[in-house]
Short mmCIF file of C-alpha atoms in Angstrom, two decimals:
data_model
loop_
_atom_site.label_atom_id
_atom_site.label_comp_id
_atom_site.label_asym_id
_atom_site.label_seq_id
_atom_site.Cartn_x
_atom_site.Cartn_y
_atom_site.Cartn_z
CA THR A 211 68.76 66.21 62.50
CA PRO A 212 70.44 63.01 61.22
CA THR A 213 67.77 60.84 62.87
CA SER A 214 64.07 61.16 63.51
CA GLU A 215 64.83 62.09 67.13
CA VAL A 216 65.29 65.69 68.20
CA LEU A 217 68.22 66.18 70.55
CA PHE A 218 67.89 69.17 72.88
CA ALA A 219 71.09 69.76 74.85
CA PRO A 220 71.92 73.47 75.17
CA ARG A 221 75.64 74.18 75.09
CA HIS A 222 77.79 77.28 74.69
CA TYR A 223 80.58 77.05 72.13
CA THR A 224 83.13 79.67 71.19
CA ILE A 225 83.27 81.15 67.71
CA ALA A 226 86.78 80.34 66.52
CA THR A 227 87.06 82.56 63.45
CA PRO A 228 87.63 86.33 63.44
CA GLU A 229 84.94 86.92 60.83
CA VAL A 230 82.29 85.25 58.71
CA SER A 231 83.80 83.57 55.64
CA ASN A 232 81.57 82.26 52.83
CA ASN A 233 78.58 82.52 55.18
CA CYS A 234 80.31 80.17 57.62
CA LEU A 235 81.40 80.40 61.25
CA ARG A 236 83.60 77.83 62.96
CA ILE A 237 83.40 76.40 66.45
CA CYS A 238 85.85 74.02 68.10
CA VAL A 239 84.38 71.04 69.94
CA LYS A 240 86.50 68.43 71.71
CA ARG A 241 84.83 65.03 71.82
CA VAL A 242 84.43 63.95 75.43
CA GLY A 243 84.56 60.18 75.48
CA GLY A 244 84.30 59.27 79.15
CA GLY A 245 86.36 56.10 78.92
CA SER A 246 88.63 55.30 81.87
CA THR A 247 87.82 58.59 83.62
CA GLY A 248 84.56 57.23 84.94
CA ASN A 249 82.73 60.29 83.65
CA PRO A 250 79.84 59.86 81.20
CA PRO A 251 80.58 60.69 77.54
CA GLY A 252 79.61 64.15 76.39
CA ILE A 253 76.14 64.06 74.84
CA MET A 254 76.51 67.09 72.60
CA SER A 255 80.23 66.82 71.85
CA ASN A 256 79.76 63.27 70.56
CA TYR A 257 76.62 64.21 68.67
CA LEU A 258 78.31 67.12 66.89
CA HIS A 259 81.04 64.79 65.66
CA THR A 260 78.38 62.85 63.75
CA VAL A 261 76.85 65.91 62.07
CA GLY A 262 77.39 66.25 58.35
CA VAL A 263 76.68 68.66 55.52
CA GLY A 264 72.94 69.19 55.16
CA ASP A 265 72.05 68.37 58.77
CA VAL A 266 70.04 71.09 60.52
CA LEU A 267 70.85 72.45 63.98
CA SER A 268 68.95 75.05 66.01
CA ILE A 269 71.32 77.71 67.33
CA ARG A 270 71.12 81.02 69.12
CA PRO A 271 72.91 84.24 68.14
CA PRO A 272 76.36 84.94 69.61
CA PHE A 273 76.42 86.71 72.96
CA GLY A 274 78.87 87.60 75.71
CA VAL A 275 81.26 90.34 76.76
CA PHE A 276 84.62 88.63 76.17
CA THR A 277 85.44 90.51 72.96
CA THR A 278 88.19 92.62 71.42
CA ASP A 279 86.14 95.73 72.25
CA ASN A 280 87.56 95.50 75.77
CA ALA A 281 91.01 96.34 74.40
CA GLN A 282 90.07 99.50 72.50
CA ARG A 283 91.77 101.98 74.85
CA PHE A 284 94.92 99.88 75.35
CA SER A 285 98.06 99.74 73.21
CA SER A 286 99.32 96.37 74.50
CA VAL A 287 97.51 93.11 75.21
CA ALA A 288 98.56 90.13 77.32
CA TYR A 289 96.37 87.22 76.20
CA VAL A 290 96.53 84.30 78.63
CA THR A 291 94.82 81.00 77.83
CA ALA A 292 94.81 77.52 79.33
CA GLY A 293 93.46 74.24 78.01
CA CYS A 294 90.18 74.70 76.12
CA GLY A 295 90.44 78.45 76.74
CA ILE A 296 92.65 78.71 73.67
CA THR A 297 89.70 78.65 71.24
CA PRO A 298 88.74 82.35 71.63
CA ALA A 299 92.33 83.19 70.70
CA LEU A 300 91.67 81.82 67.23
CA ALA A 301 89.04 84.52 66.75
CA MET A 302 90.55 87.40 68.72
CA LEU A 303 94.34 87.47 68.28
CA SER A 304 94.37 88.39 64.60
CA PRO A 305 91.99 91.39 64.95
CA LEU A 306 94.01 92.68 67.92
CA VAL A 307 97.21 92.50 65.86
CA GLN A 308 95.50 94.20 62.92
CA GLN A 309 94.51 97.05 65.23
CA GLY A 310 98.22 97.72 65.75
CA LYS A 311 98.43 96.46 69.31
CA LYS A 312 101.45 94.74 70.82
CA VAL A 313 100.05 91.29 71.58
CA VAL A 314 101.73 88.54 73.58
CA HIS A 315 99.90 85.21 73.78
CA LEU A 316 100.74 82.84 76.64
CA HIS A 317 99.13 79.40 76.61
CA VAL A 318 99.25 76.77 79.35
CA ASP A 319 98.51 73.16 78.49
CA SER A 320 99.33 69.62 79.58
CA ALA A 321 101.40 68.73 76.49
CA PRO A 322 102.17 70.03 72.97
CA SER A 323 99.81 67.41 71.51
CA SER A 324 96.90 68.94 73.44
CA VAL A 325 97.10 72.31 71.66
CA PRO A 326 94.60 72.52 68.77
CA LEU A 327 95.25 74.15 65.39
CA VAL A 328 98.88 74.96 66.16
CA ASP A 329 99.74 75.84 62.55
CA GLU A 330 96.92 78.36 62.39
CA LEU A 331 97.96 79.92 65.70
CA ALA A 332 101.55 80.12 64.49
CA SER A 333 100.44 82.06 61.41
CA ILE A 334 99.08 84.92 63.56
CA LYS A 335 101.82 87.54 63.80
CA VAL A 336 101.69 88.31 67.51
CA HIS A 337 104.67 90.03 69.15
CA GLN A 338 105.49 86.80 70.93
CA SER A 339 103.83 83.42 71.52
CA ILE A 340 104.69 81.57 74.73
CA ARG A 341 103.79 77.97 75.55
CA VAL A 342 104.02 76.54 79.06
CA TYR A 343 103.45 72.82 79.49
CA ASP A 344 102.44 71.47 82.86
CA GLN A 345 101.61 67.79 83.10
CA GLY A 346 100.08 68.47 86.50
CA CYS A 347 96.98 69.87 84.74
CA GLN A 348 98.03 73.50 85.20
CA THR A 349 98.62 73.13 88.94
CA MET A 350 102.28 74.22 88.89
CA VAL A 351 101.98 77.29 86.65
CA THR A 352 101.35 80.05 89.15
CA PRO A 353 100.24 83.62 88.39
CA ALA A 354 103.74 84.72 89.38
CA VAL A 355 105.22 82.48 86.68
CA ILE A 356 102.71 83.79 84.12
CA ALA A 357 103.49 87.42 85.03
CA ALA A 358 107.24 86.79 84.88
CA LYS A 359 107.08 85.20 81.42
CA LEU A 360 104.92 88.05 80.09
CA ASN A 361 107.35 90.58 81.56
CA GLU A 362 110.24 88.73 79.88
CA ALA A 363 108.34 89.11 76.60
CA GLY A 364 108.30 92.88 77.03
CA LEU A 365 104.91 93.46 78.63
CA ASP A 366 104.53 95.33 81.90
CA LEU A 367 101.25 94.07 83.30
CA THR A 368 101.07 97.02 85.69
CA ASP A 369 101.25 99.51 82.82
CA PRO A 370 97.88 101.31 82.46
CA ASN A 371 98.24 100.91 78.68
CA THR A 372 98.27 97.10 78.97
CA CYS A 373 95.10 95.01 78.96
CA THR A 374 95.17 91.42 80.20
CA PHE A 375 92.76 88.83 78.78
CA VAL A 376 92.40 85.51 80.59
CA CYS A 377 90.41 82.53 79.32
CA ALA A 378 90.74 79.23 81.17
CA PRO A 379 88.74 76.34 82.64
CA PRO A 380 86.64 77.10 85.74
CA SER A 381 89.07 75.17 87.93
CA MET A 382 91.84 77.65 87.11
CA ILE A 383 90.31 81.01 86.25
CA SER A 384 89.66 82.38 89.75
CA ALA A 385 93.12 81.57 91.07
CA VAL A 386 94.82 83.04 88.00
CA CYS A 387 92.81 86.28 88.08
CA ARG A 388 93.28 86.78 91.82
CA GLY A 389 96.97 86.03 91.49
CA LEU A 390 97.46 88.46 88.62
CA VAL A 391 95.78 91.22 90.64
CA GLU A 392 98.21 90.40 93.46
CA GLN A 393 101.01 90.75 90.90
CA GLY A 394 99.86 94.31 90.21
CA VAL A 395 97.35 93.92 87.39
CA SER A 396 94.56 96.47 87.74
CA PRO A 397 91.10 94.84 87.90
CA SER A 398 89.90 97.52 85.48
CA SER A 399 92.32 96.23 82.82
CA LEU A 400 91.61 92.53 83.44
CA VAL A 401 89.12 90.81 81.13
CA TYR A 402 88.29 87.19 81.84
CA GLU A 403 86.13 84.35 80.64
CA ASN A 404 85.77 80.87 82.04
CA PHE A 405 84.21 77.91 80.29
CA GLY A 406 81.54 77.32 82.87
CA PRO A 407 79.09 79.29 85.02
CA ARG A 408 79.97 82.98 85.20
CA SER A 409 81.66 83.76 88.51
CA SER A 410 83.50 86.59 90.19
CA PHE A 411 87.11 86.03 91.17
#
């Protein structure tokens, strides 16, 4: 570590590259500053922004079930992200496209400036990329709106050949998943991940 102290603060971060390149994997970490919000600054997010080449971190192997394997039997993929949930898209969209699937990516965020790595996302040749900006912190973008925009892009979410991925903050994930099921999405074709404790919608 950069100092003589050992910092132990377990965190889960998403791998944001589709494959290992030059023995490297990338994660995306937003520095949480606290500031006027009244919340304390993020211990690990601030620490990681001080780490440099040669510093040593203890990490665990990747784990989880939110992977492209879930889409194997489907020909089309609706990939819905919101806020920090966009980071898995950096690792998963390209492999899904390379597998020959029709992929539509819909991302909800507060403003264009909040979307990370926009140039890299734009370089991924999905069938269509949709951005929805809601300055109410994703409170006005309902599952009905999401379903309608995906349908306009040529995806029928009720089609048994369509898989729907959803990755969003804990405050949003349950409502979105429940709402999409109400819109006709089969629970068996719905794959979701929230950045927080695992929960059932």
